[in-house]
Amino acid sequence: KWNVAKDRLGILGFSAGGHLASTASTHFDDGDQASKDPIKKEGCRPDFSVLGYPVITFQKPLGHAGSRNNLIGKDAAQELVDLLSNEKQVNERTPPAFFFHSKDDRGVRCKNSEMYHEALKRHGIATELILFKSGGHGYGLGRGESAAWPKACEEWLRKMKLL
């Protein structure tokens, strides 16, 4: 059991849920401090993300066609494809991220994690990516060597003072 540091909000996503988590990390707002509505005053930027074999890009040929088609349609305008290709949306306010992915993943290519990880590094944002030789796709808490990701993630969160 992990206890996230007080006043910290993390987001965790696997596969298509990783796209959702990376979207929340790149398409957030800061809230409207002028609003009388206390809900609208609150921002929605997570403090960190943990991404397991995430769908990141909708760019061909690396994007996961099923996720793209289900979310924005097969014939979406390039502008929308670019907007939801989250490696293109990273900026200096994107929160730190921990990734894990397997090189033999046939569902979502590990290049998805690599592109987002590199974009974070270019912006000076703390990030860690673990690439496993094997594990495939959809392994949750892991199997074989990929079962090491929860402990590695816990160590990263502690190093970041998020646990």
JSON list of C-alpha atoms in Angstrom, two decimals:
[
{"chain": "A", "resi": 1, "resn": "LYS", "atom": "CA", "xyz": [0.00, 0.00, 0.00]},
{"chain": "A", "resi": 2, "resn": "TRP", "atom": "CA", "xyz": [1.35, 3.38, -0.99]},
{"chain": "A", "resi": 3, "resn": "ASN", "atom": "CA", "xyz": [0.47, 6.56, 0.84]},
{"chain": "A", "resi": 4, "resn": "VAL", "atom": "CA", "xyz": [0.88, 9.50, -1.48]},
{"chain": "A", "resi": 5, "resn": "ALA", "atom": "CA", "xyz": [2.28, 12.60, 0.20]},
{"chain": "A", "resi": 6, "resn": "LYS", "atom": "CA", "xyz": [-0.32, 14.97, 1.63]},
{"chain": "A", "resi": 7, "resn": "ASP", "atom": "CA", "xyz": [-1.78, 17.41, -0.90]},
{"chain": "A", "resi": 8, "resn": "ARG", "atom": "CA", "xyz": [-0.41, 15.41, -3.86]},
{"chain": "A", "resi": 9, "resn": "LEU", "atom": "CA", "xyz": [-2.52, 14.01, -6.64]},
{"chain": "A", "resi": 10, "resn": "GLY", "atom": "CA", "xyz": [-1.17, 11.26, -8.85]},
{"chain": "A", "resi": 11, "resn": "ILE", "atom": "CA", "xyz": [-2.71, 9.60, -11.85]},
{"chain": "A", "resi": 12, "resn": "LEU", "atom": "CA", "xyz": [-2.16, 6.00, -12.95]},
{"chain": "A", "resi": 13, "resn": "GLY", "atom": "CA", "xyz": [-3.06, 4.56, -16.32]},
{"chain": "A", "resi": 14, "resn": "PHE", "atom": "CA", "xyz": [-2.40, 1.40, -18.31]},
{"chain": "A", "resi": 15, "resn": "SER", "atom": "CA", "xyz": [-2.66, 1.10, -22.11]},
{"chain": "A", "resi": 16, "resn": "ALA", "atom": "CA", "xyz": [-5.62, 3.25, -23.26]},
{"chain": "A", "resi": 17, "resn": "GLY", "atom": "CA", "xyz": [-5.90, 4.41, -19.64]},
{"chain": "A", "resi": 18, "resn": "GLY", "atom": "CA", "xyz": [-2.30, 5.58, -20.04]},
{"chain": "A", "resi": 19, "resn": "HIS", "atom": "CA", "xyz": [-3.53, 7.82, -22.85]},
{"chain": "A", "resi": 20, "resn": "LEU", "atom": "CA", "xyz": [-6.16, 9.21, -20.51]},
{"chain": "A", "resi": 21, "resn": "ALA", "atom": "CA", "xyz": [-3.54, 9.80, -17.79]},
{"chain": "A", "resi": 22, "resn": "SER", "atom": "CA", "xyz": [-1.09, 11.47, -20.20]},
{"chain": "A", "resi": 23, "resn": "THR", "atom": "CA", "xyz": [-3.95, 13.60, -21.56]},
{"chain": "A", "resi": 24, "resn": "ALA", "atom": "CA", "xyz": [-4.80, 14.74, -18.02]},
{"chain": "A", "resi": 25, "resn": "SER", "atom": "CA", "xyz": [-1.10, 15.56, -17.59]},
{"chain": "A", "resi": 26, "resn": "THR", "atom": "CA", "xyz": [-0.89, 17.66, -20.75]},
{"chain": "A", "resi": 27, "resn": "HIS", "atom": "CA", "xyz": [-4.38, 19.17, -21.16]},
{"chain": "A", "resi": 28, "resn": "PHE", "atom": "CA", "xyz": [-5.13, 20.51, -17.68]},
{"chain": "A", "resi": 29, "resn": "ASP", "atom": "CA", "xyz": [-6.29, 23.93, -16.57]},
{"chain": "A", "resi": 30, "resn": "ASP", "atom": "CA", "xyz": [-5.44, 25.98, -13.50]},
{"chain": "A", "resi": 31, "resn": "GLY", "atom": "CA", "xyz": [-8.99, 26.69, -12.49]},
{"chain": "A", "resi": 32, "resn": "ASP", "atom": "CA", "xyz": [-10.72, 30.07, -12.47]},
{"chain": "A", "resi": 33, "resn": "GLN", "atom": "CA", "xyz": [-9.80, 31.99, -9.33]},
{"chain": "A", "resi": 34, "resn": "ALA", "atom": "CA", "xyz": [-12.39, 34.67, -10.20]},
{"chain": "A", "resi": 35, "resn": "SER", "atom": "CA", "xyz": [-15.24, 32.16, -10.14]},
{"chain": "A", "resi": 36, "resn": "LYS", "atom": "CA", "xyz": [-17.67, 32.13, -7.23]},
{"chain": "A", "resi": 37, "resn": "ASP", "atom": "CA", "xyz": [-18.06, 28.36, -7.72]},
{"chain": "A", "resi": 38, "resn": "PRO", "atom": "CA", "xyz": [-15.48, 26.60, -5.50]},
{"chain": "A", "resi": 39, "resn": "ILE", "atom": "CA", "xyz": [-15.28, 23.67, -7.94]},
{"chain": "A", "resi": 40, "resn": "LYS", "atom": "CA", "xyz": [-14.42, 25.94, -10.88]},
{"chain": "A", "resi": 41, "resn": "LYS", "atom": "CA", "xyz": [-11.67, 27.57, -8.80]},
{"chain": "A", "resi": 42, "resn": "GLU", "atom": "CA", "xyz": [-9.76, 24.30, -8.59]},
{"chain": "A", "resi": 43, "resn": "GLY", "atom": "CA", "xyz": [-7.20, 23.32, -11.19]},
{"chain": "A", "resi": 44, "resn": "CYS", "atom": "CA", "xyz": [-6.97, 19.78, -12.51]},
{"chain": "A", "resi": 45, "resn": "ARG", "atom": "CA", "xyz": [-3.20, 19.28, -13.03]},
{"chain": "A", "resi": 46, "resn": "PRO", "atom": "CA", "xyz": [-1.96, 16.05, -11.47]},
{"chain": "A", "resi": 47, "resn": "ASP", "atom": "CA", "xyz": [1.32, 16.22, -9.52]},
{"chain": "A", "resi": 48, "resn": "PHE", "atom": "CA", "xyz": [2.71, 13.09, -11.22]},
{"chain": "A", "resi": 49, "resn": "SER", "atom": "CA", "xyz": [1.73, 10.23, -13.47]},
{"chain": "A", "resi": 50, "resn": "VAL", "atom": "CA", "xyz": [2.50, 6.52, -13.57]},
{"chain": "A", "resi": 51, "resn": "LEU", "atom": "CA", "xyz": [2.06, 5.12, -17.07]},
{"chain": "A", "resi": 52, "resn": "GLY", "atom": "CA", "xyz": [2.06, 1.41, -17.87]},
{"chain": "A", "resi": 53, "resn": "TYR", "atom": "CA", "xyz": [2.51, 0.47, -21.53]},
{"chain": "A", "resi": 54, "resn": "PRO", "atom": "CA", "xyz": [0.58, 3.65, -22.41]},
{"chain": "A", "resi": 55, "resn": "VAL", "atom": "CA", "xyz": [-0.96, 4.74, -25.67]},
{"chain": "A", "resi": 56, "resn": "ILE", "atom": "CA", "xyz": [0.64, 8.18, -26.11]},
{"chain": "A", "resi": 57, "resn": "THR", "atom": "CA", "xyz": [0.50, 9.05, -29.77]},
{"chain": "A", "resi": 58, "resn": "PHE", "atom": "CA", "xyz": [-2.22, 8.89, -32.39]},
{"chain": "A", "resi": 59, "resn": "GLN", "atom": "CA", "xyz": [0.31, 9.49, -35.18]},
{"chain": "A", "resi": 60, "resn": "LYS", "atom": "CA", "xyz": [0.62, 6.75, -37.78]},
{"chain": "A", "resi": 61, "resn": "PRO", "atom": "CA", "xyz": [2.27, 4.24, -37.80]},
{"chain": "A", "resi": 62, "resn": "LEU", "atom": "CA", "xyz": [3.06, 4.27, -34.05]},
{"chain": "A", "resi": 63, "resn": "GLY", "atom": "CA", "xyz": [-0.36, 5.10, -32.68]},
{"chain": "A", "resi": 64, "resn": "HIS", "atom": "CA", "xyz": [-2.71, 2.40, -31.46]},
{"chain": "A", "resi": 65, "resn": "ALA", "atom": "CA", "xyz": [-5.41, 2.34, -34.17]},
{"chain": "A", "resi": 66, "resn": "GLY", "atom": "CA", "xyz": [-8.15, 0.96, -31.92]},
{"chain": "A", "resi": 67, "resn": "SER", "atom": "CA", "xyz": [-7.69, 3.65, -29.27]},
{"chain": "A", "resi": 68, "resn": "ARG", "atom": "CA", "xyz": [-7.50, 6.39, -31.89]},
{"chain": "A", "resi": 69, "resn": "ASN", "atom": "CA", "xyz": [-10.57, 5.19, -33.78]},
{"chain": "A", "resi": 70, "resn": "ASN", "atom": "CA", "xyz": [-12.62, 4.73, -30.61]},
{"chain": "A", "resi": 71, "resn": "LEU", "atom": "CA", "xyz": [-11.75, 8.17, -29.26]},
{"chain": "A", "resi": 72, "resn": "ILE", "atom": "CA", "xyz": [-11.63, 10.45, -32.31]},
{"chain": "A", "resi": 73, "resn": "GLY", "atom": "CA", "xyz": [-12.73, 8.32, -35.26]},
{"chain": "A", "resi": 74, "resn": "LYS", "atom": "CA", "xyz": [-10.93, 6.75, -38.17]},
{"chain": "A", "resi": 75, "resn": "ASP", "atom": "CA", "xyz": [-10.95, 9.89, -40.31]},
{"chain": "A", "resi": 76, "resn": "ALA", "atom": "CA", "xyz": [-10.18, 12.55, -37.67]},
{"chain": "A", "resi": 77, "resn": "ALA", "atom": "CA", "xyz": [-8.65, 15.82, -38.82]},
{"chain": "A", "resi": 78, "resn": "GLN", "atom": "CA", "xyz": [-4.86, 15.98, -38.47]},
{"chain": "A", "resi": 79, "resn": "GLU", "atom": "CA", "xyz": [-5.26, 18.91, -36.08]},
{"chain": "A", "resi": 80, "resn": "LEU", "atom": "CA", "xyz": [-7.19, 16.68, -33.65]},
{"chain": "A", "resi": 81, "resn": "VAL", "atom": "CA", "xyz": [-4.71, 13.81, -34.12]},
{"chain": "A", "resi": 82, "resn": "ASP", "atom": "CA", "xyz": [-1.89, 16.21, -33.21]},
{"chain": "A", "resi": 83, "resn": "LEU", "atom": "CA", "xyz": [-3.78, 17.64, -30.24]},
{"chain": "A", "resi": 84, "resn": "LEU", "atom": "CA", "xyz": [-4.28, 14.17, -28.75]},
{"chain": "A", "resi": 85, "resn": "SER", "atom": "CA", "xyz": [-0.77, 12.93, -29.54]},
{"chain": "A", "resi": 86, "resn": "ASN", "atom": "CA", "xyz": [0.43, 13.78, -26.07]},
{"chain": "A", "resi": 87, "resn": "GLU", "atom": "CA", "xyz": [4.15, 13.64, -26.83]},
{"chain": "A", "resi": 88, "resn": "LYS", "atom": "CA", "xyz": [3.48, 16.85, -28.80]},
{"chain": "A", "resi": 89, "resn": "GLN", "atom": "CA", "xyz": [1.72, 18.53, -25.86]},
{"chain": "A", "resi": 90, "resn": "VAL", "atom": "CA", "xyz": [4.45, 18.31, -23.21]},
{"chain": "A", "resi": 91, "resn": "ASN", "atom": "CA", "xyz": [5.58, 21.67, -21.84]},
{"chain": "A", "resi": 92, "resn": "GLU", "atom": "CA", "xyz": [7.43, 22.97, -18.79]},
{"chain": "A", "resi": 93, "resn": "ARG", "atom": "CA", "xyz": [4.31, 22.48, -16.60]},
{"chain": "A", "resi": 94, "resn": "THR", "atom": "CA", "xyz": [3.72, 18.83, -17.48]},
{"chain": "A", "resi": 95, "resn": "PRO", "atom": "CA", "xyz": [4.09, 16.77, -14.29]},
{"chain": "A", "resi": 96, "resn": "PRO", "atom": "CA", "xyz": [6.83, 14.16, -13.74]},
{"chain": "A", "resi": 97, "resn": "ALA", "atom": "CA", "xyz": [6.15, 10.66, -14.99]},
{"chain": "A", "resi": 98, "resn": "PHE", "atom": "CA", "xyz": [7.23, 7.09, -14.32]},
{"chain": "A", "resi": 99, "resn": "PHE", "atom": "CA", "xyz": [6.82, 4.63, -17.21]},
{"chain": "A", "resi": 100, "resn": "PHE", "atom": "CA", "xyz": [7.17, 0.93, -17.76]},
{"chain": "A", "resi": 101, "resn": "HIS", "atom": "CA", "xyz": [6.80, -0.88, -21.05]},
{"chain": "A", "resi": 102, "resn": "SER", "atom": "CA", "xyz": [7.97, -4.14, -22.62]},
{"chain": "A", "resi": 103, "resn": "LYS", "atom": "CA", "xyz": [9.98, -4.25, -25.82]},
{"chain": "A", "resi": 104, "resn": "ASP", "atom": "CA", "xyz": [7.92, -7.21, -27.05]},
{"chain": "A", "resi": 105, "resn": "ASP", "atom": "CA", "xyz": [4.59, -5.40, -26.58]},
{"chain": "A", "resi": 106, "resn": "ARG", "atom": "CA", "xyz": [2.55, -6.14, -29.71]},
{"chain": "A", "resi": 107, "resn": "GLY", "atom": "CA", "xyz": [-0.45, -4.10, -28.56]},
{"chain": "A", "resi": 108, "resn": "VAL", "atom": "CA", "xyz": [1.19, -0.71, -28.01]},
{"chain": "A", "resi": 109, "resn": "ARG", "atom": "CA", "xyz": [4.70, -0.12, -29.27]},
{"chain": "A", "resi": 110, "resn": "CYS", "atom": "CA", "xyz": [7.20, 0.92, -26.60]},
{"chain": "A", "resi": 111, "resn": "LYS", "atom": "CA", "xyz": [8.09, 3.91, -28.79]},
{"chain": "A", "resi": 112, "resn": "ASN", "atom": "CA", "xyz": [4.96, 5.52, -27.29]},
{"chain": "A", "resi": 113, "resn": "SER", "atom": "CA", "xyz": [6.58, 5.61, -23.85]},
{"chain": "A", "resi": 114, "resn": "GLU", "atom": "CA", "xyz": [9.95, 6.59, -25.29]},
{"chain": "A", "resi": 115, "resn": "MET", "atom": "CA", "xyz": [8.56, 9.62, -27.15]},
{"chain": "A", "resi": 116, "resn": "TYR", "atom": "CA", "xyz": [6.76, 11.03, -24.09]},
{"chain": "A", "resi": 117, "resn": "HIS", "atom": "CA", "xyz": [9.76, 10.28, -21.86]},
{"chain": "A", "resi": 118, "resn": "GLU", "atom": "CA", "xyz": [12.09, 12.13, -24.28]},
{"chain": "A", "resi": 119, "resn": "ALA", "atom": "CA", "xyz": [9.70, 15.10, -24.49]},
{"chain": "A", "resi": 120, "resn": "LEU", "atom": "CA", "xyz": [9.70, 15.34, -20.69]},
{"chain": "A", "resi": 121, "resn": "LYS", "atom": "CA", "xyz": [13.50, 15.25, -20.61]},
{"chain": "A", "resi": 122, "resn": "ARG", "atom": "CA", "xyz": [13.72, 18.01, -23.25]},
{"chain": "A", "resi": 123, "resn": "HIS", "atom": "CA", "xyz": [11.64, 20.20, -20.92]},
{"chain": "A", "resi": 124, "resn": "GLY", "atom": "CA", "xyz": [13.71, 19.34, -17.83]},
{"chain": "A", "resi": 125, "resn": "ILE", "atom": "CA", "xyz": [10.94, 17.34, -16.18]},
{"chain": "A", "resi": 126, "resn": "ALA", "atom": "CA", "xyz": [11.78, 14.42, -13.91]},
{"chain": "A", "resi": 127, "resn": "THR", "atom": "CA", "xyz": [10.98, 11.12, -15.57]},
{"chain": "A", "resi": 128, "resn": "GLU", "atom": "CA", "xyz": [11.96, 7.49, -15.41]},
{"chain": "A", "resi": 129, "resn": "LEU", "atom": "CA", "xyz": [11.36, 4.83, -18.05]},
{"chain": "A", "resi": 130, "resn": "ILE", "atom": "CA", "xyz": [11.89, 1.12, -17.51]},
{"chain": "A", "resi": 131, "resn": "LEU", "atom": "CA", "xyz": [11.89, -1.01, -20.64]},
{"chain": "A", "resi": 132, "resn": "PHE", "atom": "CA", "xyz": [11.58, -4.72, -20.02]},
{"chain": "A", "resi": 133, "resn": "LYS", "atom": "CA", "xyz": [12.86, -7.23, -22.57]},
{"chain": "A", "resi": 134, "resn": "SER", "atom": "CA", "xyz": [9.67, -9.22, -22.30]},
{"chain": "A", "resi": 135, "resn": "GLY", "atom": "CA", "xyz": [6.24, -9.01, -20.78]},
{"chain": "A", "resi": 136, "resn": "GLY", "atom": "CA", "xyz": [4.00, -8.29, -23.71]},
{"chain": "A", "resi": 137, "resn": "HIS", "atom": "CA", "xyz": [0.94, -6.13, -23.11]},
{"chain": "A", "resi": 138, "resn": "GLY", "atom": "CA", "xyz": [-1.68, -6.02, -20.39]},
{"chain": "A", "resi": 139, "resn": "TYR", "atom": "CA", "xyz": [0.29, -7.47, -17.49]},
{"chain": "A", "resi": 140, "resn": "GLY", "atom": "CA", "xyz": [-0.95, -5.24, -14.67]},
{"chain": "A", "resi": 141, "resn": "LEU", "atom": "CA", "xyz": [1.31, -5.81, -11.68]},
{"chain": "A", "resi": 142, "resn": "GLY", "atom": "CA", "xyz": [3.63, -7.78, -13.91]},
{"chain": "A", "resi": 143, "resn": "ARG", "atom": "CA", "xyz": [4.77, -11.24, -14.82]},
{"chain": "A", "resi": 144, "resn": "GLY", "atom": "CA", "xyz": [8.30, -12.44, -15.15]},
{"chain": "A", "resi": 145, "resn": "GLU", "atom": "CA", "xyz": [10.79, -9.58, -15.22]},
{"chain": "A", "resi": 146, "resn": "SER", "atom": "CA", "xyz": [8.00, -7.00, -15.60]},
{"chain": "A", "resi": 147, "resn": "ALA", "atom": "CA", "xyz": [6.87, -7.82, -12.05]},
{"chain": "A", "resi": 148, "resn": "ALA", "atom": "CA", "xyz": [9.70, -5.51, -10.93]},
{"chain": "A", "resi": 149, "resn": "TRP", "atom": "CA", "xyz": [7.84, -2.34, -11.94]},
{"chain": "A", "resi": 150, "resn": "PRO", "atom": "CA", "xyz": [5.83, -1.73, -8.71]},
{"chain": "A", "resi": 151, "resn": "LYS", "atom": "CA", "xyz": [8.97, -1.74, -6.54]},
{"chain": "A", "resi": 152, "resn": "ALA", "atom": "CA", "xyz": [10.86, 0.46, -9.03]},
{"chain": "A", "resi": 153, "resn": "CYS", "atom": "CA", "xyz": [7.92, 2.85, -9.12]},
{"chain": "A", "resi": 154, "resn": "GLU", "atom": "CA", "xyz": [7.77, 2.99, -5.33]},
{"chain": "A", "resi": 155, "resn": "GLU", "atom": "CA", "xyz": [11.48, 3.83, -5.22]},
{"chain": "A", "resi": 156, "resn": "TRP", "atom": "CA", "xyz": [11.00, 6.60, -7.82]},
{"chain": "A", "resi": 157, "resn": "LEU", "atom": "CA", "xyz": [8.04, 8.05, -5.91]},
{"chain": "A", "resi": 158, "resn": "ARG", "atom": "CA", "xyz": [10.11, 8.09, -2.71]},
{"chain": "A", "resi": 159, "resn": "LYS", "atom": "CA", "xyz": [13.06, 9.71, -4.51]},
{"chain": "A", "resi": 160, "resn": "MET", "atom": "CA", "xyz": [10.65, 12.36, -5.82]},
{"chain": "A", "resi": 161, "resn": "LYS", "atom": "CA", "xyz": [9.27, 12.81, -2.27]},
{"chain": "A", "resi": 162, "resn": "LEU", "atom": "CA", "xyz": [5.82, 11.89, -3.48]},
{"chain": "A", "resi": 163, "resn": "LEU", "atom": "CA", "xyz": [5.44, 9.01, -1.01]}
]
